[in-house]
C-alpha cells in the first residue's frame, strides 16, 4: 500500500479529489435551487468538467526525466491512472444520486467524464499537464456559445458532434464523439505520456 | 525600456494565445446577414463564455514566476511591484482586446462584402465588449496573485462560468412576477438583446463604457498595487457606478429602441410593391417574384385583394403592433445567415398565401389548436389550386408548425366539393375573419354547414 499512497501523493491526487468534491459541493445546491432544466444540466456538466480537469496536473510526475529512468512499463500504468481518474470524477458527481436528488443523470455523467478525460489527456500530451485544462474548458465554453447561437431545433450531426457535451444523453453522435475522444486520449496519453 | 519589455511580454506571455482563442468564436456567428448590430450583440452575449476563459488565462499567467521558481528572485529586484507586473498586464490586455476587436473587424469586412446593414452604434458597442474582456483578464491576474495553487486557473474558469450563468439566471425574470427588469440590468456584461431591428441608446452605451472601464481600472489596481493599497480598487468601481447610474433608463427594455435605419423599407421601384426592411435588404431579390405571384393569385381569385407585400418586424420588449391591413400582405422573412431567403420561391409564395394573405391572430393557435392552422393552410392551398403540402416535404425549420396532412387534405377536399362561387365566398370570408380577428371558428367558415356568414 505504501508505494501506491506515495504515488497518489506524488501525482497530487488529494488536491484533485478535494477540488472535485468541493466543486460538487458548491454546484449541487445551486443546481437544486435552479428551476431551469438547461441551467441544471449545465451545472451538472461543469461539475464533471471540474472533476476531470482537476486530475490534469496529476498526469505528469514532478520530474519527467526521473520517471523515464525507472525500470517500469509506463504505458499500462498511465492508462490505469487515466481510467481511474475518469471513474473517480464520474463517481464523485454520480454519488449525489444516493441522496435521491442527483446533480446530473448517470448516462450524461458517464459520457461527459469519458469525453472530458480524453480531452484532458490529449491536452496533457500536446500542451503539457499543467495546461491540459485549457482543451476541455475551451471546447465546453465555445460549445456553449454555439448552442446559444443556434436555433434549438437544429440538430444536424456536425452540430451534435461540436456540442456533444451539451446534448441529451440519448444523442448517438454525441456519445460516439465522447467515446472517440476518450479512446484517443487514452491511447495518446498511454503511449506518449504528458509533454514535459 | 518599458516598450522593450512590453514587446517581450507580448511575445512571451499568453497574450497571443488569448487573441487566438477569441477567434474560435467565429464558428458561432451565423447572423452576419442581419447586419452588424446583431453581430455586435451576439459578440457581447458570448462574454458569457469568454469572461470565464479570460479569467483562467489571467490566473494562469499570474503563476508564471512561481512555475519557473523565480518568484523570490524577481521579488528581490528594487523595482516596485507595479513596474514589474504592468508590462505583463498590458500585454494580456492588448491580447484580449485585439482578439475581440479582430473578430469584430473580420465580421465587419464580411458584412461589407455581403452588403449587410452597418449601424454606427455597433462600433462603440464592440469596443465596450473588448474592454469587458480586458477587465476579465486583469481580474484573472488579480485572483492568480492571491491564489497560486496549480488548480486555481481551471477552477476559476469553472467558477466564473457558474457565476455568469447564475447572474444571468437571477436577472432573467422577464415575464415573471417581478415585472420588467430594472435598468441596472444593462450593466451585466453579457447582457444584450440586440436583434436586427434594435439598437441600444447612446446613454446606455456610455454607461456600459464607464462601467467596463471602472471594472478594468479596479482589476488593474488589484494586480499592481501593494498589499495595503489594494483597497483603492473600490474607488474606480464606485466612481463608475456613480457616473453610469444616472445614464441608465428606469427599465432595461427602455435602453433598447427600434432602429429607424434598420426598419426603413426597401421596396421594388415598380408596382406591385414588394418591400423588406433595410436590415434584410438582401432578401428583396428573393422576395420579388414570389411576392408578385402571390399578389397576382390573390387579385385573380379574391375580391378586395391586397396590392403589396411588406416585411413585418416587432419592436423590442413589446408584442407586434402592426394592425392587420387589407391592402398589404405582411410577412416574416424566412432568411438564412447571409440574409438571403432560405427556402425555395414556391415556399415563399405558399407562406404569403397562408390564411389568404393574413397574419395569424394573437393567441388564436393557443385557443383553437391545430384546427386554426388547418383552416389557414387550406385557404392557401385553395388559392394555389393544389392540394395542401405534406409537412415532411418541406424544411422542418420553417414548416414544423404545419398541421397533420390527413386533416388538411380532408378539409381541402370538402372545400373543393362545394360550388365554385361558394368556395370563393368562403375563402373571402375567412380572410375577413382573419383581418378582423373575430372569434368565429375558421374551419367552420371554410367547410362548415353555415360558414358563409
XYZ file of C-alpha atoms in Angstrom:
649
model
C 0.000 0.000 0.000
C 2.778 2.410 0.808
C 4.107 2.713 -2.797
C 0.551 3.353 -4.007
C -0.014 6.031 -1.381
C 3.277 7.666 -2.299
C 2.396 7.512 -5.978
C -1.003 9.089 -5.389
C 0.572 11.837 -3.326
C 3.244 12.494 -5.950
C 0.506 12.860 -8.559
C -1.398 15.399 -6.423
C -4.419 13.155 -6.135
C -5.522 14.527 -2.716
C -5.766 18.050 -4.143
C -7.632 16.792 -7.223
C -10.149 14.837 -5.140
C -10.622 17.795 -2.821
C -11.236 20.086 -5.794
C -13.714 17.674 -7.386
C -15.619 17.206 -4.131
C -15.627 20.949 -3.497
C -16.957 21.604 -6.991
C -19.814 19.160 -6.453
C -20.476 20.596 -3.004
C -20.853 24.083 -4.486
C -22.657 23.198 -7.713
C -25.135 20.715 -6.284
C -27.088 23.162 -4.078
C -27.036 25.695 -6.909
C -28.493 23.109 -9.285
C -31.106 22.142 -6.696
C -32.126 25.788 -6.431
C -32.237 26.372 -10.196
C -35.572 25.508 -11.730
C -34.370 25.949 -15.324
C -33.521 22.449 -16.685
C -30.895 23.821 -19.101
C -29.086 25.571 -16.263
C -29.265 22.392 -14.157
C -27.727 20.335 -16.952
C -25.048 22.980 -17.398
C -24.156 22.927 -13.702
C -24.008 19.122 -13.749
C -21.696 19.276 -16.755
C -19.487 21.846 -15.039
C -19.169 19.563 -12.013
C -17.903 16.762 -14.272
C -15.555 19.164 -16.077
C -14.171 20.440 -12.778
C -13.579 16.878 -11.590
C -11.781 15.813 -14.761
C -9.627 18.920 -15.204
C -8.649 18.677 -11.544
C -6.892 15.424 -12.457
C -4.934 17.220 -15.194
C -1.837 18.358 -13.260
C -1.505 14.817 -11.895
C -0.996 13.386 -15.359
C 2.707 14.221 -15.074
C 5.120 13.485 -12.265
C 7.309 16.065 -10.663
C 10.279 15.007 -12.790
C 9.615 13.519 -16.189
C 13.260 12.550 -16.762
C 13.423 10.720 -13.473
C 10.212 8.829 -14.290
C 11.679 7.788 -17.603
C 14.727 6.201 -15.988
C 12.581 3.933 -13.834
C 12.569 0.283 -14.932
C 8.769 0.018 -15.067
C 6.415 -0.214 -18.027
C 4.717 3.193 -18.006
C 2.050 2.787 -20.718
C -0.244 0.396 -18.782
C 0.266 2.426 -15.608
C -0.573 5.678 -17.388
C -3.670 4.092 -18.909
C -4.761 2.807 -15.499
C -4.166 6.237 -13.974
C -6.337 7.949 -16.594
C -9.139 5.390 -16.346
C -9.122 5.614 -12.558
C -9.175 9.430 -12.677
C -12.100 9.368 -15.106
C -14.012 6.860 -12.986
C -13.351 8.845 -9.813
C -14.535 12.098 -11.366
C -17.717 10.404 -12.602
C -18.293 8.676 -9.238
C -17.971 11.878 -7.256
C -20.656 13.575 -9.345
C -22.841 10.469 -9.588
C -22.648 9.956 -5.803
C -25.166 12.750 -5.402
C -27.784 10.304 -6.707
C -27.524 8.405 -3.394
C -29.488 11.184 -1.729
C -32.302 10.900 -4.262
C -31.593 14.325 -5.762
C -28.951 13.691 -8.373
C -26.850 16.536 -9.743
C -26.861 15.006 -13.229
C -28.213 11.868 -14.890
C -25.829 8.906 -14.736
C -25.722 8.458 -18.510
C -24.658 12.026 -19.106
C -22.141 11.959 -16.276
C -20.509 8.845 -17.747
C -20.422 10.249 -21.273
C -19.104 13.655 -20.184
C -16.482 12.130 -17.885
C -15.171 9.864 -20.653
C -15.058 12.637 -23.249
C -13.594 15.239 -20.904
C -10.968 12.836 -19.574
C -9.976 12.113 -23.148
C -9.634 15.843 -23.810
C -7.602 16.375 -20.637
C -5.310 13.510 -21.690
C -4.957 14.924 -25.194
C -4.252 18.324 -23.663
C -1.577 16.811 -21.418
C 0.141 15.076 -24.324
C 0.097 18.181 -26.533
C 0.251 21.194 -24.189
C 1.625 19.633 -21.004
C -0.148 18.502 -17.854
C -0.264 21.996 -16.347
C -2.154 23.383 -19.320
C -4.298 20.313 -20.009
C -7.398 22.042 -18.589
C -7.396 24.521 -21.447
C -8.669 21.976 -24.002
C -11.834 20.646 -22.312
C -12.788 24.020 -20.853
C -12.321 25.899 -24.113
C -14.343 23.325 -26.023
C -17.121 23.423 -23.435
C -17.284 27.217 -23.431
C -17.176 27.520 -27.215
C -19.909 24.875 -27.440
C -21.969 26.957 -25.025
C -21.821 29.981 -27.311
C -22.512 27.760 -30.302
C -25.637 26.301 -28.721
C -26.836 29.750 -27.720
C -26.408 30.982 -31.285
C -28.151 28.097 -32.986
C -31.901 27.611 -33.149
C -32.945 24.849 -30.727
C -34.493 22.747 -33.463
C -31.315 22.320 -35.456
C -29.726 19.020 -34.508
C -27.627 18.189 -37.538
C -24.852 15.694 -36.870
C -21.895 18.141 -37.219
C -23.503 20.408 -34.635
C -24.203 17.486 -32.334
C -20.558 16.474 -32.605
C -19.309 20.015 -31.925
C -21.602 20.447 -28.925
C -21.518 16.845 -27.728
C -21.246 17.678 -24.039
C -24.450 19.712 -24.143
C -26.556 17.140 -25.962
C -29.151 14.958 -24.225
C -27.955 11.551 -23.034
C -29.606 9.651 -25.887
C -27.914 11.597 -28.719
C -25.873 8.952 -30.551
C -23.409 11.285 -32.341
C -22.608 12.951 -29.019
C -21.991 9.627 -27.287
C -19.836 8.479 -30.199
C -17.804 11.697 -30.054
C -17.214 11.282 -26.335
C -16.162 7.665 -26.856
C -13.754 8.596 -29.662
C -12.240 11.426 -27.606
C -11.897 9.132 -24.602
C -10.228 6.397 -26.649
C -7.937 8.842 -28.459
C -6.912 10.485 -25.195
C -6.302 7.132 -23.548
C -4.159 5.846 -26.426
C -2.187 9.062 -26.850
C -1.534 9.504 -23.152
C -0.677 5.857 -22.548
C 1.727 5.795 -25.467
C 3.366 9.217 -25.124
C 2.741 10.471 -21.603
C 2.425 14.134 -20.732
C 4.523 16.640 -22.610
C 7.264 17.839 -20.278
C 12.945 50.361 -21.900
C 9.298 49.884 -20.984
C 8.399 49.474 -24.642
C 11.037 46.799 -24.990
C 9.696 44.871 -22.005
C 6.179 45.210 -23.361
C 7.284 43.786 -26.702
C 8.975 40.913 -24.905
C 5.874 40.270 -22.823
C 3.643 40.326 -25.868
C 5.746 37.521 -27.277
C 6.318 35.586 -24.087
C 3.011 35.882 -22.246
C -0.272 34.183 -23.047
C -1.429 37.344 -24.862
C -1.172 35.901 -28.348
C -2.864 32.715 -27.215
C -5.687 34.711 -25.731
C -6.181 36.590 -29.002
C -6.076 33.324 -30.898
C -8.626 31.729 -28.573
C -11.019 34.628 -29.197
C -11.062 33.882 -32.907
C -12.539 30.477 -32.085
C -15.818 32.306 -31.532
C -16.024 32.863 -35.266
C -17.572 29.403 -35.624
C -20.685 30.553 -33.842
C -21.611 33.622 -35.887
C -24.461 32.895 -38.198
C -26.349 36.157 -38.478
C -23.987 38.334 -40.472
C -26.745 38.925 -42.999
C -28.876 40.564 -40.325
C -26.446 43.433 -40.074
C -23.645 44.498 -37.796
C -25.922 45.353 -34.875
C -26.904 41.714 -34.442
C -23.260 40.676 -34.689
C -22.129 43.152 -32.043
C -24.947 41.914 -29.805
C -24.026 38.297 -30.392
C -20.411 39.028 -29.545
C -21.477 40.734 -26.327
C -23.608 37.723 -25.410
C -20.614 35.471 -25.901
C -18.880 37.178 -22.998
C -20.826 34.558 -21.034
C -18.108 32.153 -22.184
C -15.174 34.467 -22.803
C -15.079 36.225 -19.463
C -14.510 32.913 -17.612
C -11.860 31.863 -20.103
C -10.090 35.230 -19.857
C -10.144 34.900 -16.051
C -8.460 31.495 -16.362
C -5.798 32.733 -18.767
C -5.072 35.667 -16.469
C -4.748 33.409 -13.437
C -2.506 31.082 -15.426
C -0.260 33.991 -16.397
C -0.056 35.139 -12.790
C 1.513 31.824 -11.802
C 4.393 32.165 -14.263
C 7.096 33.222 -11.838
C 6.071 30.521 -9.396
C 6.025 27.889 -12.128
C 9.536 28.733 -13.164
C 10.564 29.034 -9.490
C 11.821 32.600 -9.890
C 9.244 34.234 -7.647
C 11.648 35.104 -4.837
C 14.384 36.096 -7.252
C 12.110 38.536 -9.055
C 10.784 39.882 -5.756
C 14.312 40.899 -4.741
C 14.644 43.369 -7.599
C 14.447 47.003 -6.494
C 11.655 47.792 -8.961
C 8.304 48.453 -7.301
C 5.669 45.805 -7.913
C 3.602 47.852 -10.303
C 6.562 48.353 -12.631
C 7.229 44.638 -12.671
C 3.680 43.492 -13.408
C 2.399 46.362 -15.532
C 4.035 45.166 -18.786
C 2.553 41.682 -18.291
C -0.877 43.116 -17.552
C -0.620 45.454 -20.532
C 0.382 42.604 -22.836
C -2.525 40.438 -21.699
C -4.946 43.338 -22.021
C -3.704 44.048 -25.535
C -4.115 40.362 -26.388
C -7.673 40.226 -25.070
C -8.767 43.446 -26.759
C -7.035 42.627 -30.037
C -8.644 39.216 -30.279
C -12.112 40.527 -29.623
C -11.733 43.516 -31.958
C -10.162 41.393 -34.693
C -13.188 39.104 -34.646
C -15.452 42.130 -34.926
C -13.337 43.641 -37.708
C -13.368 40.380 -39.627
C -17.121 40.133 -39.356
C -17.431 43.784 -40.423
C -15.405 43.070 -43.545
C -17.646 40.115 -44.304
C -20.701 42.252 -43.609
C -19.453 44.915 -46.044
C -18.753 42.215 -48.623
C -22.275 40.843 -48.482
C -23.799 44.327 -48.280
C -25.214 43.905 -44.779
C -26.697 46.803 -42.824
C -23.936 48.522 -40.812
C -25.301 50.725 -37.998
C -22.818 53.119 -36.378
C -23.649 52.207 -32.781
C -22.201 48.715 -33.226
C -18.612 50.050 -33.275
C -18.540 51.628 -29.775
C -20.632 48.678 -28.615
C -17.928 46.261 -29.774
C -15.230 48.389 -28.142
C -17.068 48.133 -24.818
C -17.178 44.347 -25.289
C -13.389 44.380 -25.684
C -12.971 46.486 -22.527
C -15.072 43.982 -20.554
C -12.737 41.244 -21.767
C -9.679 43.259 -20.722
C -11.237 43.740 -17.287
C -11.793 39.978 -17.081
C -8.217 39.038 -17.938
C -6.888 41.575 -15.402
C -9.281 40.223 -12.796
C -7.816 36.802 -13.545
C -4.317 38.167 -12.932
C -5.528 39.664 -9.656
C -7.045 36.373 -8.498
C -3.964 34.454 -9.605
C -1.882 36.810 -7.484
C -3.722 35.646 -4.365
C -4.484 32.004 -5.217
C -1.319 30.487 -6.556
C -2.119 26.799 -6.379
C -1.881 24.781 -9.543
C -5.607 24.121 -9.916
C -6.583 27.771 -9.466
C -6.853 28.690 -13.201
C -9.176 25.844 -14.272
C -11.278 26.126 -11.131
C -11.511 29.871 -11.703
C -12.840 29.210 -15.204
C -15.493 26.865 -13.789
C -16.370 29.302 -11.010
C -16.537 32.173 -13.498
C -18.867 30.206 -15.761
C -21.111 29.316 -12.854
C -21.149 32.941 -11.723
C -22.033 34.215 -15.194
C -24.830 31.640 -15.513
C -26.198 32.378 -12.049
C -26.146 36.140 -12.632
C -27.872 35.704 -15.984
C -30.448 33.388 -14.392
C -31.173 35.575 -11.397
C -31.714 38.564 -13.653
C -33.688 36.633 -16.221
C -37.100 37.439 -14.818
C -38.754 38.788 -17.935
C -42.415 37.928 -17.737
C -42.025 36.714 -14.160
C -43.976 38.060 -11.235
C -41.464 40.811 -10.568
C -42.281 42.997 -13.547
C -39.821 44.398 -16.088
C -36.114 44.248 -15.238
C -34.582 47.408 -13.831
C -32.193 49.463 -15.939
C -29.199 48.312 -13.889
C -29.529 45.004 -15.651
C -27.879 46.670 -18.641
C -24.644 46.667 -16.630
C -24.456 42.877 -16.689
C -21.545 42.320 -19.114
C -23.063 39.565 -21.227
C -26.468 41.223 -21.374
C -27.554 42.013 -24.911
C -30.858 41.617 -26.651
C -29.891 43.199 -29.899
C -31.842 41.903 -32.845
C -31.661 43.012 -36.439
C -34.103 45.880 -35.849
C -32.971 47.031 -32.438
C -30.336 49.487 -31.410
C -29.088 50.406 -27.977
C -29.393 54.045 -26.911
C -26.263 56.189 -26.720
C -26.586 56.971 -22.974
C -26.698 53.217 -22.270
C -23.593 52.606 -24.373
C -21.945 55.422 -22.424
C -22.980 53.892 -19.108
C -21.680 50.476 -20.161
C -18.390 52.022 -21.307
C -17.925 53.808 -17.967
C -18.777 50.633 -16.057
C -16.392 48.483 -18.112
C -13.552 50.989 -17.737
C -14.240 51.197 -13.997
C -14.078 47.421 -13.638
C -10.878 47.249 -15.683
C -9.261 50.002 -13.610
C -10.233 48.260 -10.381
C -8.794 44.960 -11.609
C -5.585 46.689 -12.663
C -5.243 48.236 -9.207
C -5.712 44.796 -7.659
C -2.947 43.466 -9.904
C -0.405 46.228 -9.488
C -0.972 47.826 -6.093
C 0.893 46.800 -2.998
C -0.944 44.833 -0.366
C -2.259 47.822 1.572
C -3.121 49.947 -1.451
C -5.370 47.290 -2.934
C -8.391 48.715 -1.137
C -8.188 51.629 -3.559
C -9.787 49.338 -6.147
C -13.146 50.294 -4.689
C -12.687 53.867 -5.901
C -12.943 53.305 -9.689
C -15.865 50.900 -9.227
C -17.723 53.418 -7.093
C -16.919 56.288 -9.460
C -18.009 54.267 -12.493
C -21.263 53.284 -10.815
C -21.947 56.855 -9.743
C -21.360 58.105 -13.276
C -23.185 55.267 -15.043
C -26.350 55.010 -12.953
C -27.816 58.398 -13.955
C -27.365 57.440 -17.615
C -29.411 54.250 -17.309
C -33.128 54.159 -18.011
C -35.580 53.045 -15.330
C -36.245 49.689 -17.007
C -33.820 47.655 -19.071
C -36.070 47.415 -22.104
C -36.095 51.207 -22.413
C -32.405 51.046 -23.297
C -33.262 49.231 -26.496
C -35.102 51.104 -29.193
C -36.257 50.348 -32.685
C -33.515 51.339 -35.136
C -35.271 53.552 -37.692
C -32.468 52.937 -40.165
C -32.833 49.173 -39.872
C -36.605 49.035 -40.260
C -36.828 51.558 -43.086
C -38.488 49.798 -46.008
C -36.631 48.950 -49.162
C -39.127 48.381 -51.956
C -39.182 47.341 -55.542
C -39.263 50.524 -57.670
C -42.261 49.412 -59.719
C -45.733 48.225 -58.728
C -46.906 45.910 -57.307
C -44.730 46.868 -54.387
C -42.715 44.222 -52.529
C -40.878 45.653 -49.535
C -38.399 44.349 -46.978
C -36.616 46.153 -44.162
C -33.231 47.775 -44.678
C -31.672 45.171 -42.343
C -32.912 42.399 -44.594
C -32.484 44.194 -47.915
C -30.558 41.292 -49.414
C -33.741 39.237 -49.293
C -35.588 41.594 -51.651
C -34.284 39.819 -54.749
C -35.699 36.528 -53.449
C -38.999 38.057 -52.350
C -39.834 39.981 -55.533
C -41.071 37.167 -57.740
C -42.895 35.048 -55.117
C -44.415 38.233 -53.689
C -45.771 39.283 -57.047
C -47.019 35.796 -57.786
C -48.921 35.735 -54.508
C -50.422 39.170 -55.213
C -51.452 38.100 -58.713
C -53.113 34.940 -57.395
C -54.988 36.896 -54.747
C -56.109 39.509 -57.293
C -57.379 36.831 -59.624
C -59.270 34.817 -57.045
C -60.495 37.077 -54.264
C -62.363 40.366 -54.012
C -60.537 43.261 -52.335
C -57.146 41.633 -52.826
C -54.026 43.232 -51.286
C -51.694 45.183 -53.546
C -48.328 44.959 -51.809
C -46.125 42.650 -49.745
C -44.317 44.132 -46.727
C -41.958 42.528 -44.236
C -43.093 42.647 -40.608
C -40.920 43.368 -37.573
C -41.567 43.588 -33.859
C -40.410 46.372 -31.600
C -38.142 45.499 -28.650
C -39.849 44.336 -25.482
C -43.295 44.765 -26.956
C -45.522 42.486 -28.995
C -46.085 43.016 -32.676
C -48.235 46.069 -33.004
C -48.879 46.208 -36.705
C -52.634 46.353 -37.260
C -53.801 43.976 -39.990
C -54.110 45.861 -43.252
C -56.430 44.950 -46.055
C -54.206 46.184 -48.874
C -50.955 44.571 -47.672
C -49.688 41.058 -47.127
C -47.461 41.234 -44.053
C -44.826 38.550 -43.785
C -41.960 37.385 -41.626
C -38.892 36.516 -43.641
C -37.524 33.001 -43.707
C -33.912 34.040 -44.218
C -30.576 32.294 -43.722
C -27.322 33.526 -42.200
C -26.275 35.565 -45.210
C -29.559 37.471 -45.239
C -30.975 35.718 -48.300
C -34.256 33.809 -48.172
C -33.543 30.251 -47.072
C -36.435 28.462 -48.757
C -37.407 27.970 -52.422
C -39.593 30.611 -54.077
C -42.510 28.168 -54.084
C -42.437 28.001 -50.278
C -42.353 31.795 -50.025
C -45.470 32.043 -52.199
C -47.195 29.444 -50.060
C -46.238 31.261 -46.860
C -47.583 34.553 -48.236
C -50.913 32.935 -49.060
C -51.381 31.210 -45.699
C -54.648 32.403 -44.162
C -55.476 34.045 -47.512
C -52.665 36.551 -47.065
C -53.176 37.330 -43.391
C -51.081 37.046 -40.243
C -52.347 34.707 -37.512
C -54.381 36.420 -34.817
C -52.861 36.727 -31.378
C -53.308 33.611 -29.218
C -55.556 32.037 -31.857
C -53.456 28.875 -32.142
C -53.472 28.515 -28.371
C -57.243 28.816 -28.064
C -58.193 26.799 -31.145
C -55.307 24.390 -31.599
C -54.266 22.863 -34.930
C -57.745 23.412 -36.432
C -56.854 27.085 -36.802
C -53.686 26.388 -38.789
C -55.559 23.768 -40.831
C -58.065 26.350 -41.992
C -55.305 28.857 -42.819
C -53.312 26.291 -44.773
C -56.369 25.067 -46.681
C -57.077 28.662 -47.757
C -53.533 28.904 -49.155
C -53.899 25.547 -50.914
C -57.181 26.689 -52.472
C -55.549 29.897 -53.729
C -52.641 27.924 -55.201
C -55.113 25.452 -56.667
C -53.202 22.439 -55.409
C -53.516 20.007 -52.515
C -52.078 21.186 -49.189
C -48.397 20.204 -48.911
C -47.300 17.408 -46.671
C -45.174 18.714 -43.776
C -42.495 16.107 -44.488
C -41.843 17.572 -47.963
C -40.901 20.988 -46.534
C -37.977 22.285 -44.461
C -38.944 21.464 -40.848
C -37.063 24.534 -39.574
C -39.686 26.740 -41.127
C -42.671 24.482 -41.535
C -42.552 22.469 -38.316
C -45.853 24.043 -37.238
C -47.851 22.625 -40.167
C -50.865 20.583 -39.042
C -51.297 16.906 -39.824
C -51.733 16.181 -43.546
C -54.820 13.960 -43.200
C -56.638 16.861 -41.526
C -55.677 19.446 -44.117
C -56.317 17.127 -47.052
C -59.834 16.152 -45.973
C -60.710 19.791 -45.220
C -59.333 20.804 -48.619
C -61.407 18.151 -50.393
C -64.546 19.200 -48.569
C -63.956 22.817 -49.595
C -63.367 21.704 -53.179
C -66.626 19.744 -53.187
C -68.594 22.999 -52.791
C -69.824 25.012 -55.801
C -67.132 27.320 -57.228
C -68.783 30.608 -56.185
C -69.338 29.225 -52.686
C -65.656 28.244 -52.393
C -64.588 31.755 -53.305
C -67.059 33.341 -50.883
C -65.897 31.105 -48.051
C -62.178 31.837 -48.541
C -63.022 35.549 -48.746
C -64.995 35.182 -45.501
C -62.024 33.524 -43.851
C -59.817 36.397 -44.940
C -62.273 38.901 -43.467
C -62.481 36.954 -40.209
C -58.693 36.853 -40.008
C -58.300 40.553 -40.720
C -60.896 41.362 -38.057
C -59.504 38.696 -35.694
C -63.035 37.835 -34.626
C -63.981 34.767 -32.637
C -65.547 32.680 -35.385
C -64.404 29.115 -35.989
C -62.145 29.397 -39.038
C -62.543 25.811 -40.221
C -66.299 26.215 -39.793
C -66.165 29.242 -42.114
C -64.360 27.219 -44.768
C -66.147 23.879 -44.701
C -68.827 24.063 -42.023
C -72.527 23.917 -42.878
C -73.399 27.596 -42.444
C -69.948 29.075 -42.734
C -70.629 31.748 -45.332
C -71.967 34.233 -42.769
